[in-house]
PDB file of C-alpha atoms in Angstrom:
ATOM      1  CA  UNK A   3      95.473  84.211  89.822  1.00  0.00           C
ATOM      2  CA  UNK A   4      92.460  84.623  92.526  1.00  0.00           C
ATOM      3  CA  UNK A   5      89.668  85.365  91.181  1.00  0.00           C
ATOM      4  CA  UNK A   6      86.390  87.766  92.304  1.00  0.00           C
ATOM      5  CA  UNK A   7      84.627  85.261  94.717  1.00  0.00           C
ATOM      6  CA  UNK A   8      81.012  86.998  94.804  1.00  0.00           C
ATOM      7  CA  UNK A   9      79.629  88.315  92.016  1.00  0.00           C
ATOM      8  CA  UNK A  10      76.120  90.033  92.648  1.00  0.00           C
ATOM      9  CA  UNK A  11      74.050  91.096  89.141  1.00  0.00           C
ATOM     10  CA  UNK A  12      73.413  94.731  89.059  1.00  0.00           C
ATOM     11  CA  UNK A  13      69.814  95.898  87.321  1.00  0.00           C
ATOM     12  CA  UNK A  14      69.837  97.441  83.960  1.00  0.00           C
ATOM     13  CA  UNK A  15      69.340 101.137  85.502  1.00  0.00           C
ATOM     14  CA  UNK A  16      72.476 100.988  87.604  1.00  0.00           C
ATOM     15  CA  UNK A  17      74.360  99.364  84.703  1.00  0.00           C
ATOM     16  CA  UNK A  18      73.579 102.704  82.944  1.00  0.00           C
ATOM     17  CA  UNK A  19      74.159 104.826  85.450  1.00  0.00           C
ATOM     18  CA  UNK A  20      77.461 103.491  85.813  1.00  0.00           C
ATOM     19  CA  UNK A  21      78.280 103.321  81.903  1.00  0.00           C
ATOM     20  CA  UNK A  22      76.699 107.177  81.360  1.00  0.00           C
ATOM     21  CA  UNK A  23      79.352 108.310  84.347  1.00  0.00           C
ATOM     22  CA  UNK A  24      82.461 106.512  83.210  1.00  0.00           C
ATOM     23  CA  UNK A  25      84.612 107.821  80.833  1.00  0.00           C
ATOM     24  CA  UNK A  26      86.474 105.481  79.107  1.00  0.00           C
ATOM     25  CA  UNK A  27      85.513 102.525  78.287  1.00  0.00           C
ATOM     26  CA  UNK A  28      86.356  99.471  75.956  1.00  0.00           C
ATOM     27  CA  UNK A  29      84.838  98.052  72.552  1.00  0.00           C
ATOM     28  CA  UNK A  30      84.997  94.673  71.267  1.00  0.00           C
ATOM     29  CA  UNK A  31      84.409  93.623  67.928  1.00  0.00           C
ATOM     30  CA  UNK A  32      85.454  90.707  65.477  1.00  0.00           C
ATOM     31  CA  UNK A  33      88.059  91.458  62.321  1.00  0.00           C
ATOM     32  CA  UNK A  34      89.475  89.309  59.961  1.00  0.00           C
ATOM     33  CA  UNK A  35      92.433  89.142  61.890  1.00  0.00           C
ATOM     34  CA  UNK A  36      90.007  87.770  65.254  1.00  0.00           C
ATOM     35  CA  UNK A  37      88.552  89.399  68.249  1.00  0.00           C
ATOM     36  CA  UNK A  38      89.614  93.325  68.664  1.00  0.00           C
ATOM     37  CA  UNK A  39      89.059  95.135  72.368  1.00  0.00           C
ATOM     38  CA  UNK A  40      90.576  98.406  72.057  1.00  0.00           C
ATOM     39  CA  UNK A  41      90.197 101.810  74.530  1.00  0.00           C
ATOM     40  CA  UNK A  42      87.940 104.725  73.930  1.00  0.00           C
ATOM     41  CA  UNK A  43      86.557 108.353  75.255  1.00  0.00           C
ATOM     42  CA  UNK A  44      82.517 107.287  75.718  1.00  0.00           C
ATOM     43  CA  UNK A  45      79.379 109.454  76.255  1.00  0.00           C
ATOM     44  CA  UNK A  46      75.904 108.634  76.691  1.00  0.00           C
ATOM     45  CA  UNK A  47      73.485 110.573  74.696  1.00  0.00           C
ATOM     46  CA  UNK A  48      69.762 109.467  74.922  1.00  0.00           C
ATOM     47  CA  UNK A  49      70.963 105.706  76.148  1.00  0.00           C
ATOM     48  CA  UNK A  50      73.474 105.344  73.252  1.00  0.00           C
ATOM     49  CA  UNK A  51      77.276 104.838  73.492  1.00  0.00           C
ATOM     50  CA  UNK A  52      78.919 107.824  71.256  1.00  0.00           C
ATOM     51  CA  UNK A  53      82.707 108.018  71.237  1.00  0.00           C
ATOM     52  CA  UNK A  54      84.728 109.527  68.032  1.00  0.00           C
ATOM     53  CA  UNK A  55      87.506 107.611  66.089  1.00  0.00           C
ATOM     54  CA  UNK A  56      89.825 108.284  63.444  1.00  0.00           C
ATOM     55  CA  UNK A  57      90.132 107.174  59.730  1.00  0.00           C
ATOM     56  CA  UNK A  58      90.971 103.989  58.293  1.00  0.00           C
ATOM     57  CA  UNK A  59      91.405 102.553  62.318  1.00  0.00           C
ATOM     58  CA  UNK A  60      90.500  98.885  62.939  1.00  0.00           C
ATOM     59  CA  UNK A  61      88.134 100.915  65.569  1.00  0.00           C
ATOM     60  CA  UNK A  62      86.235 102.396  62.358  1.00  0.00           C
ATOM     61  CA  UNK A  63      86.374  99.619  60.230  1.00  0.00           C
ATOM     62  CA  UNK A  64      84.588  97.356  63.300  1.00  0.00           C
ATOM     63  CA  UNK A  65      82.269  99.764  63.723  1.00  0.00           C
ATOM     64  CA  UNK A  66      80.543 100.178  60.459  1.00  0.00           C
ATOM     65  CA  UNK A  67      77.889  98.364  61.315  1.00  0.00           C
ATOM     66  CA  UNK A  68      77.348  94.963  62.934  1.00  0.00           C
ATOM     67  CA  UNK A  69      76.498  93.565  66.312  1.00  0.00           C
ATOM     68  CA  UNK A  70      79.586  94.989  69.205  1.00  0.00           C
ATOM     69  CA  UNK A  71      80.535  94.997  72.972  1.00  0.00           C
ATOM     70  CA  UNK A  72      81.206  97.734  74.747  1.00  0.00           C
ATOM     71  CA  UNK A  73      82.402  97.124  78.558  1.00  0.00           C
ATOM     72  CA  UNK A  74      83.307  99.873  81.222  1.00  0.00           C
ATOM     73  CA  UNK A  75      84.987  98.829  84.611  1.00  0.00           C
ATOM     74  CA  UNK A  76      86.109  99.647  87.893  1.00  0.00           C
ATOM     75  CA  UNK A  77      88.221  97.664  90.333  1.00  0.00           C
ATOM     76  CA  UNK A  78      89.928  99.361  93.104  1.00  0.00           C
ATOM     77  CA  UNK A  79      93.807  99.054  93.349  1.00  0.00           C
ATOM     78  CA  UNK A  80      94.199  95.821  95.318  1.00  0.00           C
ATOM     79  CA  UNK A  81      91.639  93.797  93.475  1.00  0.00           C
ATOM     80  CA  UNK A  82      88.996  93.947  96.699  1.00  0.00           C
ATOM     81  CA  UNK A  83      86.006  94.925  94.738  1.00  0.00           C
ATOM     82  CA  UNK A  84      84.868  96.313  91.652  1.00  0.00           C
ATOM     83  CA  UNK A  85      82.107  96.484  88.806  1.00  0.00           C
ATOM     84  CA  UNK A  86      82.192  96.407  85.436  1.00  0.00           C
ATOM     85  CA  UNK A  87      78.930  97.047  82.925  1.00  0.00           C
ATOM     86  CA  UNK A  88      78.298  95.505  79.659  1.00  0.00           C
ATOM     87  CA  UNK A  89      76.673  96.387  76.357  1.00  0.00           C
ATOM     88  CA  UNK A  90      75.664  94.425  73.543  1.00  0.00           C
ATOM     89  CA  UNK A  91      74.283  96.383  70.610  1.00  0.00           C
ATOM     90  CA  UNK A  92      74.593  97.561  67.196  1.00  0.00           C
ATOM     91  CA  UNK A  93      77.596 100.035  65.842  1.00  0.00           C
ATOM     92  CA  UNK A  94      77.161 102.278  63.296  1.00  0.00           C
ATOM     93  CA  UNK A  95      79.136 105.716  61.990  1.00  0.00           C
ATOM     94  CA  UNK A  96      77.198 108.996  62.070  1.00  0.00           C
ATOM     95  CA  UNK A  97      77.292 110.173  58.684  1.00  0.00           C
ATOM     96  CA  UNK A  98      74.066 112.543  58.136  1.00  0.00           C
ATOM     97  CA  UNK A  99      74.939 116.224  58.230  1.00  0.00           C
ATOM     98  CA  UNK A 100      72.058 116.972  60.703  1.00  0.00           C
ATOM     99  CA  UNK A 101      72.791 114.169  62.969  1.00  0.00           C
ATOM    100  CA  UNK A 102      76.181 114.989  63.241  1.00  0.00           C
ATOM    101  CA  UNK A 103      75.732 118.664  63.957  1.00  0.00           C
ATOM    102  CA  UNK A 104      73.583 117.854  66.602  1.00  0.00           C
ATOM    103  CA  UNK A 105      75.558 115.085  68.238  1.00  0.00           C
ATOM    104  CA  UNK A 106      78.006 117.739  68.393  1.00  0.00           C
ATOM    105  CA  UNK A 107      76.109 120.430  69.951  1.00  0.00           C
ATOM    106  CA  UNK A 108      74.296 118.196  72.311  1.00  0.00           C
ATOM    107  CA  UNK A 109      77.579 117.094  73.569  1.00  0.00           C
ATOM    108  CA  UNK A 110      78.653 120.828  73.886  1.00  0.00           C
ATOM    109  CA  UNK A 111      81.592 120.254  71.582  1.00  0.00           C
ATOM    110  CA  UNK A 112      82.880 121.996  69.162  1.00  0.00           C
ATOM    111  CA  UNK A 113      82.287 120.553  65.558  1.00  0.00           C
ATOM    112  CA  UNK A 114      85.759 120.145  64.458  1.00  0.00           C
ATOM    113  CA  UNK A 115      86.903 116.798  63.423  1.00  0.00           C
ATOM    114  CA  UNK A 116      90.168 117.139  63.916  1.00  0.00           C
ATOM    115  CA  UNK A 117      92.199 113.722  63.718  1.00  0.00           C
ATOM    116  CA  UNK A 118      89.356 111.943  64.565  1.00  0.00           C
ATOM    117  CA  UNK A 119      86.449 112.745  62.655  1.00  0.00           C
ATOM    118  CA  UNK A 120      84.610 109.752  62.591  1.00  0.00           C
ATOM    119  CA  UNK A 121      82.039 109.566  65.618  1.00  0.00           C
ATOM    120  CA  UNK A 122      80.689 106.130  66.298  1.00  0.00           C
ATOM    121  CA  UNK A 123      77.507 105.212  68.027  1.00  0.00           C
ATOM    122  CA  UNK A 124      76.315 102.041  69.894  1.00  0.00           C
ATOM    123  CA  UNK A 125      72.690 101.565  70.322  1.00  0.00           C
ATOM    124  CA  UNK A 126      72.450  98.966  73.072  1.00  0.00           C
ATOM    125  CA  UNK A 127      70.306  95.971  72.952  1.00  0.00           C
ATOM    126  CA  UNK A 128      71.565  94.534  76.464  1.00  0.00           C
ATOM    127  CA  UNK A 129      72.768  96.042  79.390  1.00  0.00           C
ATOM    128  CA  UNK A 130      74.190  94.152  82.013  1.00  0.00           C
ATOM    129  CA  UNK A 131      76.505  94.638  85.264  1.00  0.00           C
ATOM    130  CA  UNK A 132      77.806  93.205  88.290  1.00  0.00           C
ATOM    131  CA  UNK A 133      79.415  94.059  91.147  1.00  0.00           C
ATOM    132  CA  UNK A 134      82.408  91.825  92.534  1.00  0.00           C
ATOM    133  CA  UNK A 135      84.227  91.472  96.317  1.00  0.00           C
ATOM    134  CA  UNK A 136      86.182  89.466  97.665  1.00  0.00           C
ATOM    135  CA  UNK A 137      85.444  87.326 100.970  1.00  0.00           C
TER     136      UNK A 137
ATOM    137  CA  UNK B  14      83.547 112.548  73.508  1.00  0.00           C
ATOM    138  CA  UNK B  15      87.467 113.532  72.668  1.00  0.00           C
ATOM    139  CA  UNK B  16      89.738 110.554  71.836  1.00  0.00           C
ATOM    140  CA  UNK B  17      93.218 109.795  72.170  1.00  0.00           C
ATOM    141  CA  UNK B  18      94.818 112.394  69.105  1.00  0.00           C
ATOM    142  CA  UNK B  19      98.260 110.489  69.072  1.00  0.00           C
ATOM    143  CA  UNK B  20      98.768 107.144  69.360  1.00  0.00           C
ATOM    144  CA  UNK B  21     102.191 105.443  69.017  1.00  0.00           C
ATOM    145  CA  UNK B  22     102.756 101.529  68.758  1.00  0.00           C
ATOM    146  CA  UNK B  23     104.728 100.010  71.110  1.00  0.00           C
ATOM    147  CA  UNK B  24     107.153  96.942  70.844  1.00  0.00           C
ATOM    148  CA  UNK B  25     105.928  93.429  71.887  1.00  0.00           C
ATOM    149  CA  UNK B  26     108.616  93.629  74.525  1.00  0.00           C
ATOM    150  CA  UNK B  27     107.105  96.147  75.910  1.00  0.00           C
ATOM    151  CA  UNK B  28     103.846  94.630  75.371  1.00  0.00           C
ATOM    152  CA  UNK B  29     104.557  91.793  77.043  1.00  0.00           C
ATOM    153  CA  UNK B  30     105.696  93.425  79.963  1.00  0.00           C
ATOM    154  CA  UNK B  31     103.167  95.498  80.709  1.00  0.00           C
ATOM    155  CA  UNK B  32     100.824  92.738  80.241  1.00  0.00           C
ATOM    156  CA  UNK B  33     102.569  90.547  82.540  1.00  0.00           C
ATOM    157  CA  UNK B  34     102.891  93.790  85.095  1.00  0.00           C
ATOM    158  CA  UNK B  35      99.158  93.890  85.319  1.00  0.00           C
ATOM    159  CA  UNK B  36      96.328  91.893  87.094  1.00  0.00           C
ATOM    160  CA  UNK B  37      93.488  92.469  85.999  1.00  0.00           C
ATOM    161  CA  UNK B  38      92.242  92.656  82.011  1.00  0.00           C
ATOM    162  CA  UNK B  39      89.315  91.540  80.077  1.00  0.00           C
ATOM    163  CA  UNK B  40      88.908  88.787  77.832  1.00  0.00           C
ATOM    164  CA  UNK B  41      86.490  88.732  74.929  1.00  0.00           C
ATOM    165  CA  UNK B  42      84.559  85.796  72.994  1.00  0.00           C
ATOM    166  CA  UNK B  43      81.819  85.335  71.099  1.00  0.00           C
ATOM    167  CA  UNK B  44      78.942  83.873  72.690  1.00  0.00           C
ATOM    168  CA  UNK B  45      75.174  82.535  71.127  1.00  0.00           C
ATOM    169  CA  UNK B  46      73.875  86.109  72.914  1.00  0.00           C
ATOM    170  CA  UNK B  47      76.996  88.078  70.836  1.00  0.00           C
ATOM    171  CA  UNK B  48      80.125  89.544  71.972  1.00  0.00           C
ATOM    172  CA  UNK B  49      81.216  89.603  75.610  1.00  0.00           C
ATOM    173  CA  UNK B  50      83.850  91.385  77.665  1.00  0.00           C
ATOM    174  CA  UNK B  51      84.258  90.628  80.728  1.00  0.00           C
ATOM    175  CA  UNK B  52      87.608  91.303  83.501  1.00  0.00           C
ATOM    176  CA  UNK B  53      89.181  88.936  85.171  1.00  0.00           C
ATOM    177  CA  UNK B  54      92.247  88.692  87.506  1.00  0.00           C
ATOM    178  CA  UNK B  55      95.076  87.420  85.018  1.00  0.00           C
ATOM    179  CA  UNK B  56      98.912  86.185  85.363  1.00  0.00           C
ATOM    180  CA  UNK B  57     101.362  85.651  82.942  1.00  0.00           C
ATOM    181  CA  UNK B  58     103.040  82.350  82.984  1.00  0.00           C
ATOM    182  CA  UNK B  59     105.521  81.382  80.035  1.00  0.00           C
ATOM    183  CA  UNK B  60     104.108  84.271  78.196  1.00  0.00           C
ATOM    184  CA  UNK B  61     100.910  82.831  78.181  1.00  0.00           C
ATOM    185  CA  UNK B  62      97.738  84.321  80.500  1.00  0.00           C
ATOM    186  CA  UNK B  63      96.312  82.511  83.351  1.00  0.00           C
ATOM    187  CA  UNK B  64      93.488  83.329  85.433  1.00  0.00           C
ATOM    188  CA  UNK B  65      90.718  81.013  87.251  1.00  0.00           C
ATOM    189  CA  UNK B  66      86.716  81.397  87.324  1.00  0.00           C
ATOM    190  CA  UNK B  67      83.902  79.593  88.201  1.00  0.00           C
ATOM    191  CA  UNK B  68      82.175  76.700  86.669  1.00  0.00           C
ATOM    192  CA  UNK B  69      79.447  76.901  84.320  1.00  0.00           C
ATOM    193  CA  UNK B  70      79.797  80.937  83.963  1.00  0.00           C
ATOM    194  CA  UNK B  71      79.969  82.569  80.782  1.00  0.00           C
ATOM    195  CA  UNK B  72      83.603  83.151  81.199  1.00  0.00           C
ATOM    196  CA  UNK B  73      84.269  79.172  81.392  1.00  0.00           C
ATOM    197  CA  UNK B  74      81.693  78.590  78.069  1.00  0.00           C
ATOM    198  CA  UNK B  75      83.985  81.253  76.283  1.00  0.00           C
ATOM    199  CA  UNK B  76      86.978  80.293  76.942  1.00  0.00           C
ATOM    200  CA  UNK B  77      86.837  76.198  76.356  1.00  0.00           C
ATOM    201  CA  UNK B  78      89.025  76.591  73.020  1.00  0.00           C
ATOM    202  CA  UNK B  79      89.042  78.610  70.077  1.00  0.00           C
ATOM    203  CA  UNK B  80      90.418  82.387  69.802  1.00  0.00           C
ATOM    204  CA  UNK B  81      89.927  85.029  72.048  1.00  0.00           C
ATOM    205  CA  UNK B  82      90.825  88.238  72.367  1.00  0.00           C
ATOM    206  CA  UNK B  83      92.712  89.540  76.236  1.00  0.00           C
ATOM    207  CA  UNK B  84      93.265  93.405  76.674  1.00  0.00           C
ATOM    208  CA  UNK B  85      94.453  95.207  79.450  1.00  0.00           C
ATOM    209  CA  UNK B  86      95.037  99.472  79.983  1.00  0.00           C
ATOM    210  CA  UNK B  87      96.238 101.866  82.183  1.00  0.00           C
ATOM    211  CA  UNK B  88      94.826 105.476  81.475  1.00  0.00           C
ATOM    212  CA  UNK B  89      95.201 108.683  83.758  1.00  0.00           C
ATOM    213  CA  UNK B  90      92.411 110.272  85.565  1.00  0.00           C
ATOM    214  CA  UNK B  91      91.939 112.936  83.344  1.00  0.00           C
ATOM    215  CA  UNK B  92      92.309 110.858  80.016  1.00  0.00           C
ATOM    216  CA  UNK B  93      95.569 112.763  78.828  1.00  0.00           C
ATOM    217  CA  UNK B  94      97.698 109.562  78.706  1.00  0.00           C
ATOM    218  CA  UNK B  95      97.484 105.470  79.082  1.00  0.00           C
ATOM    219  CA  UNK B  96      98.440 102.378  76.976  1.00  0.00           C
ATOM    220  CA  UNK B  97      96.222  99.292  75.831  1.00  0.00           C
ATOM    221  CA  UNK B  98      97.544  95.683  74.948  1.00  0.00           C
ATOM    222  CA  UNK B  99      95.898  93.751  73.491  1.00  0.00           C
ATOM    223  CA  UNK B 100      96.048  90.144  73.013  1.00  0.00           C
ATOM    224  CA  UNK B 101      94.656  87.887  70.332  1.00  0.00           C
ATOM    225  CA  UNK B 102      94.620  83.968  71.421  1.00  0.00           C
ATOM    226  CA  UNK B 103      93.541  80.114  71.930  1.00  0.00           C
ATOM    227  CA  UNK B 104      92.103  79.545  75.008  1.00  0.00           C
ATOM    228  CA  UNK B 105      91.796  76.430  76.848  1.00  0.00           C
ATOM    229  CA  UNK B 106      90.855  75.035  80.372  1.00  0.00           C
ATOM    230  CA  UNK B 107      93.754  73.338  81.970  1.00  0.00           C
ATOM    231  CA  UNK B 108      92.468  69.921  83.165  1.00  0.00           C
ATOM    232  CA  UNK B 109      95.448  67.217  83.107  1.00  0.00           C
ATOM    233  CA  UNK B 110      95.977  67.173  86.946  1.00  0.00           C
ATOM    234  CA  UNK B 111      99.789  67.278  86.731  1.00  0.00           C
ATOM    235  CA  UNK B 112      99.546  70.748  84.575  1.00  0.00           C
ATOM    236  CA  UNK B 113      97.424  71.662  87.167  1.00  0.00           C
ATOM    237  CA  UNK B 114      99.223  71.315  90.042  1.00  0.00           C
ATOM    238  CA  UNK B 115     102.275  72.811  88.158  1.00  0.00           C
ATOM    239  CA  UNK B 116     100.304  75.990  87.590  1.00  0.00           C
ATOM    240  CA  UNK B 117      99.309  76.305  90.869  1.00  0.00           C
ATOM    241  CA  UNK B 118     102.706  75.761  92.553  1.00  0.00           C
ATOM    242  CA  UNK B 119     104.687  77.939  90.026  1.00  0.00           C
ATOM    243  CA  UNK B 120     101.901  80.888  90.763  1.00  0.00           C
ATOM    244  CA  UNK B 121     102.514  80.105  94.939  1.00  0.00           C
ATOM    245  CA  UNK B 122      99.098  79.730  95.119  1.00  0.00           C
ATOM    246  CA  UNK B 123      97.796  77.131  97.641  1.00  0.00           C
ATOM    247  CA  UNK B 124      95.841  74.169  95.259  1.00  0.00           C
ATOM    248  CA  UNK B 125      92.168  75.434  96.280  1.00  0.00           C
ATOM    249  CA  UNK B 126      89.890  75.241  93.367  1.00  0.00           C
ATOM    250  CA  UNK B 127      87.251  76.886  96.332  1.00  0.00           C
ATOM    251  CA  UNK B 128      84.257  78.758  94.052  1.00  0.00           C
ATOM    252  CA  UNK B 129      86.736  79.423  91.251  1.00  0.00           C
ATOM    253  CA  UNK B 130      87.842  75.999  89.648  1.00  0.00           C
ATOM    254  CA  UNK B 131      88.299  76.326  86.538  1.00  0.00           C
ATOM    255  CA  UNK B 132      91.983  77.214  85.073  1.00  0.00           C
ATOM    256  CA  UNK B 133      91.677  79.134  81.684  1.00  0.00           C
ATOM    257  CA  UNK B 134      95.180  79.614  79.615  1.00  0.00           C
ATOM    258  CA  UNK B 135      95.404  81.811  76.782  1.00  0.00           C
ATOM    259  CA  UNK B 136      98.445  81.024  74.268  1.00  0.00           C
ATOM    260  CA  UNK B 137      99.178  84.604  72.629  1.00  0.00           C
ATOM    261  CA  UNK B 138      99.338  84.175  69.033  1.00  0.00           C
ATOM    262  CA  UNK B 139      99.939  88.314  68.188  1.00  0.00           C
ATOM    263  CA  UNK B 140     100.564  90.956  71.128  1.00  0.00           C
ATOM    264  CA  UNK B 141      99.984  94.558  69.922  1.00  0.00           C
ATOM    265  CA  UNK B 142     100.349  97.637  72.178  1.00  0.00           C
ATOM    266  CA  UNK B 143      99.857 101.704  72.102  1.00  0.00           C
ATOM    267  CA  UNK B 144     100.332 104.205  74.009  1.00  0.00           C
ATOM    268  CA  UNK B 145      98.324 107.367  73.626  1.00  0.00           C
ATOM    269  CA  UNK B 146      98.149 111.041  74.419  1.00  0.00           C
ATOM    270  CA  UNK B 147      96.629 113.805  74.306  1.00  0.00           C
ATOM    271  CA  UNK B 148      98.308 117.444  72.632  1.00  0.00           C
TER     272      UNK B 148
END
């Protein structure tokens, strides 16, 4: 039940850094049946948070629009130390043609939909990190 | 930007034990600056979460009462497999001193508040889990 003793703030370019080179990361929203936190494949394309979902998932309905979280972590095996970076900022679907296509090609993926066609981006409004240890 | 194509849902057995397996997972709240996420070293105790932090952080302001939301995940390196549970809650900060000092003694931890005083308890009210892959 112990607990990270020091916490140190990390600046907002680190934060990014950190979020743009993770991989997976987690986004929180609230449904009507409470808070969600739920898994996801991230990318950072010009400072946003792009990840794709699929259809009719409480990931796409919480991400419609709306003020989200988004947090990405790392904590080593035995607890000893570890970051984690949060984002606060607005969801929304990608939905114009255009803006899809190039999402797509910027990414250097293929545009095929697949199971999971809906592709979700977070524009951040807040960026913040720390970095914890333990004495 | 690839997600997770197949996604099963697992038990809340299984949920429960892979929660209480774990030590470390993120609880989410709602604060007056929006949604937060933040990780924190957790136990299970009588199926509900435990895990200390200090006074006066954002942590201890989200998780005086009301519902929260507690997730935890284990995913590979190379994102082809993990699992996510997910907990939806009411938090509270365990003050009476006899609960206290039962909490501390049933977790064999030595009764040192030290930088970390506070004792947040989550009472599940749902417990969902998935594992995912990729094809």
């Amino acid at each position: 039940m112990s607990a990270w003793e020091n916490t140190v703030e990390l600046d907002a370019a680190v934060s990014l850094r950190l979020l743009s080179d993770a991989r997976m990361g987690r986004v929180g929203f609230w449904t009507s049946d409470g808070p969600t936190i739920l898994p996801v494949n991230h990318r950072v394309l010009d400072g946003r948070i792009v990840f794709r979902t699929g259809l009719y998932t409480s990931v796409a309905d919480g991400t419609r629009g709306g003020t989200v979280a988004f947090e990405t972590d790392e904590v080593d095996d035995h607890m000893l130390s570890g970051w984690s970076v949060l984002v606060v900022g607005r969801a929304e679907h990608v939905e114009e043609t255009v803006d899809m296509a190039e999402t797509f090609h910027r990414l250097n993926e293929p545009w095929a939909p697949g199971s999971r066609p809906v592709v979700v981006r977070i524009t951040p409004s807040q960026i913040t990190g720390r970095q914890f240890t333990r004495p």
